[in-house]
PDB file of C-alpha atoms in Angstrom:
ATOM      1  CA  MET A   1     -15.308   6.562  -6.855  1.00 78.00           C
ATOM      2  CA  ALA A   2     -16.467   9.351  -9.138  1.00 79.00           C
ATOM      3  CA  CYS A   3     -16.669   8.057 -12.700  1.00 77.00           C
ATOM      4  CA  GLY A   4     -17.193  10.596 -15.436  1.00 72.00           C
ATOM      5  CA  SER A   5     -15.430   8.753 -18.245  1.00 78.00           C
ATOM      6  CA  VAL A   6     -17.478   7.331 -21.118  1.00 78.00           C
ATOM      7  CA  ASN A   7     -14.557   5.315 -22.458  1.00 80.00           C
ATOM      8  CA  PRO A   8     -15.309   1.611 -23.128  1.00 80.00           C
ATOM      9  CA  VAL A   9     -12.248   0.656 -21.056  1.00 85.00           C
ATOM     10  CA  THR A  10     -13.802   2.414 -18.069  1.00 83.00           C
ATOM     11  CA  ARG A  11     -17.135   0.678 -18.635  1.00 85.00           C
ATOM     12  CA  ARG A  12     -15.375  -2.698 -18.433  1.00 88.00           C
ATOM     13  CA  GLN A  13     -13.568  -1.592 -15.277  1.00 88.00           C
ATOM     14  CA  THR A  14     -16.744  -0.435 -13.524  1.00 87.00           C
ATOM     15  CA  ALA A  15     -18.499  -3.690 -14.467  1.00 88.00           C
ATOM     16  CA  ALA A  16     -15.594  -5.663 -12.988  1.00 91.00           C
ATOM     17  CA  ALA A  17     -15.640  -3.419  -9.906  1.00 89.00           C
ATOM     18  CA  GLU A  18     -19.307  -4.163  -9.349  1.00 90.00           C
ATOM     19  CA  GLY A  19     -18.393  -7.846  -9.483  1.00 90.00           C
ATOM     20  CA  CYS A  20     -15.834  -7.401  -6.699  1.00 89.00           C
ATOM     21  CA  GLY A  21     -18.152  -5.643  -4.279  1.00 89.00           C
ATOM     22  CA  PHE A  22     -18.454  -2.030  -5.376  1.00 90.00           C
ATOM     23  CA  GLN A  23     -21.894  -0.531  -4.912  1.00 91.00           C
ATOM     24  CA  HIS A  24     -22.803   1.034  -8.272  1.00 88.00           C
ATOM     25  CA  VAL A  25     -24.974   4.160  -8.392  1.00 91.00           C
ATOM     26  CA  HIS A  26     -25.938   5.407 -11.860  1.00 89.00           C
ATOM     27  CA  LEU A  27     -26.940   9.059 -11.975  1.00 90.00           C
ATOM     28  CA  SER A  28     -30.158   9.782 -13.832  1.00 90.00           C
ATOM     29  CA  VAL A  29     -30.348  12.131 -16.793  1.00 92.00           C
ATOM     30  CA  ARG A  30     -31.996  14.749 -14.580  1.00 92.00           C
ATOM     31  CA  GLN A  31     -29.291  14.396 -11.933  1.00 92.00           C
ATOM     32  CA  LYS A  32     -26.625  14.925 -14.589  1.00 91.00           C
ATOM     33  CA  LEU A  33     -28.165  17.785 -16.576  1.00 94.00           C
ATOM     34  CA  ASP A  34     -30.475  19.805 -14.299  1.00 92.00           C
ATOM     35  CA  GLU A  35     -28.295  22.558 -12.825  1.00 88.00           C
ATOM     36  CA  ALA A  36     -30.767  23.096  -9.969  1.00 86.00           C
ATOM     37  CA  TRP A  37     -30.782  19.434  -8.938  1.00 84.00           C
ATOM     38  CA  PRO A  38     -27.748  19.488  -6.599  1.00 76.00           C
ATOM     39  CA  SER A  39     -29.496  22.045  -4.359  1.00 78.00           C
ATOM     40  CA  GLU A  40     -32.750  20.050  -4.080  1.00 76.00           C
ATOM     41  CA  ASN A  41     -33.769  17.723  -1.229  1.00 78.00           C
ATOM     42  CA  GLU A  42     -33.572  14.742  -3.584  1.00 82.00           C
ATOM     43  CA  SER A  43     -29.825  15.277  -3.927  1.00 87.00           C
ATOM     44  CA  SER A  44     -29.454  15.206  -0.139  1.00 90.00           C
ATOM     45  CA  ALA A  45     -31.232  11.851  -0.073  1.00 91.00           C
ATOM     46  CA  LEU A  46     -28.867  10.463  -2.726  1.00 93.00           C
ATOM     47  CA  ILE A  47     -25.829  11.770  -0.855  1.00 93.00           C
ATOM     48  CA  GLU A  48     -27.039  10.172   2.387  1.00 94.00           C
ATOM     49  CA  ASP A  49     -27.696   6.875   0.561  1.00 94.00           C
ATOM     50  CA  CYS A  50     -24.218   6.896  -0.985  1.00 92.00           C
ATOM     51  CA  LEU A  51     -22.646   7.813   2.347  1.00 94.00           C
ATOM     52  CA  ALA A  52     -24.441   4.904   4.050  1.00 94.00           C
ATOM     53  CA  ARG A  53     -23.269   2.534   1.305  1.00 93.00           C
ATOM     54  CA  ALA A  54     -19.699   3.813   1.591  1.00 91.00           C
ATOM     55  CA  ARG A  55     -19.717   3.285   5.339  1.00 90.00           C
ATOM     56  CA  ARG A  56     -21.196  -0.188   5.031  1.00 91.00           C
ATOM     57  CA  TYR A  57     -19.380  -1.564   1.981  1.00 90.00           C
ATOM     58  CA  GLY A  58     -16.375   0.744   1.626  1.00 87.00           C
ATOM     59  CA  ARG A  59     -16.628   0.807  -2.178  1.00 89.00           C
ATOM     60  CA  VAL A  60     -19.087   2.967  -4.098  1.00 91.00           C
ATOM     61  CA  ILE A  61     -19.122   4.106  -7.722  1.00 88.00           C
ATOM     62  CA  LEU A  62     -20.984   7.277  -8.650  1.00 90.00           C
ATOM     63  CA  ASP A  63     -21.322   6.763 -12.394  1.00 87.00           C
ATOM     64  CA  THR A  64     -22.499   9.199 -15.053  1.00 88.00           C
ATOM     65  CA  ASN A  65     -22.682   6.620 -17.844  1.00 85.00           C
ATOM     66  CA  ASP A  66     -26.037   5.748 -19.344  1.00 83.00           C
ATOM     67  CA  PRO A  67     -26.872   2.042 -19.547  1.00 79.00           C
ATOM     68  CA  GLU A  68     -25.091   0.234 -22.388  1.00 78.00           C
ATOM     69  CA  GLY A  69     -26.640   1.151 -25.730  1.00 72.00           C
ATOM     70  CA  SER A  70     -28.557   4.158 -24.385  1.00 83.00           C
ATOM     71  CA  ALA A  71     -28.005   7.707 -25.591  1.00 86.00           C
ATOM     72  CA  GLU A  72     -30.606   9.235 -23.279  1.00 90.00           C
ATOM     73  CA  THR A  73     -28.285  11.855 -21.798  1.00 91.00           C
ATOM     74  CA  GLN A  74     -26.994  12.959 -25.210  1.00 90.00           C
ATOM     75  CA  GLU A  75     -30.539  13.138 -26.578  1.00 92.00           C
ATOM     76  CA  ARG A  76     -31.820  15.169 -23.615  1.00 93.00           C
ATOM     77  CA  ALA A  77     -28.808  17.495 -23.767  1.00 93.00           C
ATOM     78  CA  ALA A  78     -29.403  18.073 -27.489  1.00 94.00           C
ATOM     79  CA  ALA A  79     -33.076  18.819 -26.790  1.00 95.00           C
ATOM     80  CA  MET A  80     -31.919  21.370 -24.202  1.00 95.00           C
ATOM     81  CA  GLY A  81     -29.659  22.980 -26.817  1.00 96.00           C
ATOM     82  CA  LEU A  82     -26.435  21.929 -25.086  1.00 95.00           C
ATOM     83  CA  SER A  83     -23.300  21.322 -27.134  1.00 95.00           C
ATOM     84  CA  LEU A  84     -21.084  18.331 -26.352  1.00 92.00           C
ATOM     85  CA  PRO A  85     -18.571  20.502 -24.420  1.00 92.00           C
ATOM     86  CA  GLN A  86     -21.418  22.101 -22.438  1.00 94.00           C
ATOM     87  CA  THR A  87     -22.834  18.663 -21.659  1.00 92.00           C
ATOM     88  CA  ARG A  88     -19.461  17.380 -20.462  1.00 92.00           C
ATOM     89  CA  VAL A  89     -19.054  20.371 -18.147  1.00 92.00           C
ATOM     90  CA  ARG A  90     -22.579  20.060 -16.766  1.00 93.00           C
ATOM     91  CA  VAL A  91     -22.284  16.311 -16.111  1.00 93.00           C
ATOM     92  CA  SER A  92     -18.849  16.687 -14.510  1.00 92.00           C
ATOM     93  CA  LYS A  93     -20.076  19.526 -12.316  1.00 93.00           C
ATOM     94  CA  ALA A  94     -23.062  17.493 -11.093  1.00 92.00           C
ATOM     95  CA  LEU A  95     -20.814  14.562 -10.203  1.00 92.00           C
ATOM     96  CA  ALA A  96     -18.361  16.890  -8.468  1.00 93.00           C
ATOM     97  CA  GLU A  97     -21.130  18.505  -6.399  1.00 92.00           C
ATOM     98  CA  LEU A  98     -22.325  15.083  -5.242  1.00 92.00           C
ATOM     99  CA  THR A  99     -18.787  14.073  -4.311  1.00 93.00           C
ATOM    100  CA  LYS A 100     -18.303  17.351  -2.435  1.00 94.00           C
ATOM    101  CA  GLY A 101     -21.584  16.653  -0.627  1.00 93.00           C
ATOM    102  CA  LEU A 102     -20.190  13.320   0.534  1.00 94.00           C
ATOM    103  CA  LEU A 103     -17.064  15.018   1.878  1.00 95.00           C
ATOM    104  CA  ASP A 104     -19.137  17.732   3.554  1.00 94.00           C
ATOM    105  CA  ARG A 105     -21.213  15.074   5.324  1.00 93.00           C
ATOM    106  CA  GLY A 106     -18.207  13.267   6.725  1.00 92.00           C
ATOM    107  CA  LEU A 107     -16.995  10.769   4.137  1.00 92.00           C
ATOM    108  CA  GLU A 108     -13.660   9.399   5.328  1.00 90.00           C
ATOM    109  CA  ALA A 109     -12.190   7.716   2.275  1.00 89.00           C
ATOM    110  CA  THR A 110      -9.608   7.909  -0.429  1.00 90.00           C
ATOM    111  CA  LEU A 111     -11.438   9.101  -3.522  1.00 92.00           C
ATOM    112  CA  LEU A 112     -10.891   7.676  -6.986  1.00 90.00           C
ATOM    113  CA  CYS A 113     -11.631  10.028  -9.829  1.00 89.00           C
ATOM    114  CA  VAL A 114     -11.876   8.662 -13.366  1.00 87.00           C
ATOM    115  CA  GLY A 115     -11.771  11.202 -16.183  1.00 84.00           C
ATOM    116  CA  GLY A 116      -9.970  14.502 -16.472  1.00 86.00           C
ATOM    117  CA  ASP A 117     -13.155  16.581 -16.709  1.00 88.00           C
ATOM    118  CA  THR A 118     -14.352  14.941 -13.506  1.00 90.00           C
ATOM    119  CA  LEU A 119     -11.122  15.686 -11.639  1.00 92.00           C
ATOM    120  CA  LEU A 120     -11.130  19.319 -12.748  1.00 93.00           C
ATOM    121  CA  ALA A 121     -14.777  19.776 -11.731  1.00 94.00           C
ATOM    122  CA  LEU A 122     -14.149  18.198  -8.329  1.00 94.00           C
ATOM    123  CA  MET A 123     -11.167  20.436  -7.648  1.00 95.00           C
ATOM    124  CA  GLN A 124     -13.278  23.462  -8.599  1.00 96.00           C
ATOM    125  CA  ALA A 125     -16.160  22.282  -6.386  1.00 95.00           C
ATOM    126  CA  VAL A 126     -13.928  21.977  -3.321  1.00 95.00           C
ATOM    127  CA  GLY A 127     -12.086  25.194  -4.132  1.00 96.00           C
ATOM    128  CA  THR A 128      -8.599  23.782  -4.424  1.00 94.00           C
ATOM    129  CA  HIS A 129      -6.054  24.609  -7.084  1.00 92.00           C
ATOM    130  CA  GLU A 130      -3.265  22.329  -5.970  1.00 93.00           C
ATOM    131  CA  LEU A 131      -2.797  18.577  -5.852  1.00 95.00           C
ATOM    132  CA  THR A 132       0.333  17.199  -4.220  1.00 96.00           C
ATOM    133  CA  PRO A 133       1.565  13.922  -5.723  1.00 95.00           C
ATOM    134  CA  VAL A 134       2.159  11.206  -3.135  1.00 95.00           C
ATOM    135  CA  CYS A 135       2.988   8.142  -5.228  1.00 94.00           C
ATOM    136  CA  GLU A 136       2.071   6.195  -8.336  1.00 93.00           C
ATOM    137  CA  MET A 137      -0.279   3.371  -7.277  1.00 92.00           C
ATOM    138  CA  ALA A 138      -0.327   1.725 -10.707  1.00 90.00           C
ATOM    139  CA  PRO A 139       0.974   2.804 -14.103  1.00 90.00           C
ATOM    140  CA  GLY A 140      -0.812   6.082 -14.854  1.00 89.00           C
ATOM    141  CA  VAL A 141      -2.715   6.162 -11.545  1.00 92.00           C
ATOM    142  CA  VAL A 142      -1.389   8.767  -9.130  1.00 93.00           C
ATOM    143  CA  LEU A 143      -2.300   9.147  -5.479  1.00 94.00           C
ATOM    144  CA  THR A 144      -2.396  12.840  -4.614  1.00 95.00           C
ATOM    145  CA  SER A 145      -3.388  14.881  -1.607  1.00 96.00           C
ATOM    146  CA  PHE A 146      -5.259  18.142  -1.323  1.00 95.00           C
ATOM    147  CA  VAL A 147      -6.617  20.185   1.555  1.00 95.00           C
ATOM    148  CA  TYR A 148     -10.361  20.524   2.021  1.00 95.00           C
ATOM    149  CA  GLY A 149     -12.298  21.365   5.142  1.00 90.00           C
ATOM    150  CA  GLY A 150      -9.074  22.089   6.984  1.00 92.00           C
ATOM    151  CA  ARG A 151      -7.625  18.621   6.536  1.00 92.00           C
ATOM    152  CA  ALA A 152      -5.699  16.529   4.055  1.00 95.00           C
ATOM    153  CA  ARG A 153      -7.760  14.417   1.658  1.00 95.00           C
ATOM    154  CA  TYR A 154      -6.501  11.813  -0.769  1.00 95.00           C
ATOM    155  CA  ILE A 155      -7.539  11.115  -4.311  1.00 94.00           C
ATOM    156  CA  LEU A 156      -6.439   8.594  -6.909  1.00 92.00           C
ATOM    157  CA  ALA A 157      -6.717  10.016 -10.408  1.00 90.00           C
ATOM    158  CA  LYS A 158      -6.714   8.233 -13.757  1.00 87.00           C
ATOM    159  CA  SER A 159      -7.896   8.915 -17.254  1.00 84.00           C
ATOM    160  CA  GLY A 160     -10.644   6.675 -18.538  1.00 78.00           C
ATOM    161  CA  GLY A 161      -8.916   5.091 -21.494  1.00 81.00           C
ATOM    162  CA  PHE A 162      -6.461   2.615 -20.028  1.00 85.00           C
ATOM    163  CA  GLY A 163      -5.937  -0.227 -17.605  1.00 86.00           C
ATOM    164  CA  LYS A 164      -6.920  -3.842 -17.185  1.00 91.00           C
ATOM    165  CA  PRO A 165     -10.541  -4.661 -16.347  1.00 90.00           C
ATOM    166  CA  ASP A 166      -9.654  -5.431 -12.710  1.00 92.00           C
ATOM    167  CA  LEU A 167      -7.709  -2.188 -12.134  1.00 91.00           C
ATOM    168  CA  LEU A 168     -10.343  -0.572  -9.891  1.00 89.00           C
ATOM    169  CA  CYS A 169     -10.631  -3.728  -7.774  1.00 89.00           C
ATOM    170  CA  CYS A 170      -6.848  -3.914  -7.430  1.00 91.00           C
ATOM    171  CA  LEU A 171      -6.630  -0.253  -6.407  1.00 91.00           C
ATOM    172  CA  ALA A 172      -9.410  -0.650  -3.828  1.00 87.00           C
ATOM    173  CA  ASP A 173      -7.681  -3.717  -2.403  1.00 88.00           C
ATOM    174  CA  ARG A 174      -4.379  -1.894  -2.275  1.00 87.00           C
ATOM    175  CA  ILE A 175      -5.761   1.038  -0.268  1.00 82.00           C
ATOM    176  CA  GLY A 176      -7.853  -1.255   1.939  1.00 78.00           C
ATOM    177  CA  ALA A 177     -11.290  -0.054   0.831  1.00 62.00           C
ATOM    178  CA  GLY A 178     -14.135  -2.187   2.140  1.00 56.00           C
ATOM    179  CA  ARG A 179     -12.095  -4.347   4.497  1.00 54.00           C
ATOM    180  CA  GLU A 180     -14.292  -3.477   7.454  1.00 51.00           C
ATOM    181  CA  GLU A 181     -17.800  -4.164   6.130  1.00 47.00           C
ATOM    182  CA  LYS A 182     -20.375  -3.310   8.763  1.00 45.00           C
ATOM    183  CA  ALA A 183     -23.782  -4.837   9.333  1.00 41.00           C
TER     184      ALA A 183
END
C-alpha cells in the first residue's frame, strides 16, 4: 500500500491496518524530500526490505506521514524553500519511485494507493496514462488495471478523506492479501 494522504481519516485507517497485520514502513524526511535519494544504494536496501516483508506478510504500508504531532517534513521543506505544492509533488514522487522499484523487482500484488497525488505520481513513474476500471470494491474504492512491464497490474485507489477505520483491513481481506504467510 502506498499512502500519501495526510488526512486524519487515513491516519486512523493505517493505525487499524497495522493492528490487523500490515507491516508499516514510515519514510524518513530525507527519503521523502531528497530528489537524489531514490537512485542511491540506500533506496535499494529499503525496496528489498519492503519486498521481503510483502512476500512474508502480504501486507505492507509505505507511509509518508510523519509521526503524530510532528511537522518535521514541513519544517525541512520550508528550510529548503519548497512551497506546499512543491512538497506534495516531491513526496508523492518519492513514494511512487519506491513503489515502481517494488514492481521492477518482482512484486506480485494488488497495489492500494491512498491519495490522488500519490496515484498520479505512480502512474507517471510507471509511464502509464490509462487505468481501466474493473469494479468498485467498496464505496469510493475502485479496482483498476493498468499495463506495466508487459503485463496487467491491479491497483485499488481511494482518496484519503473517507472510510471506516477498518477499511484497509477489509480490502486486504477481500483481495486475499497475506493469506499465505511464509516463514
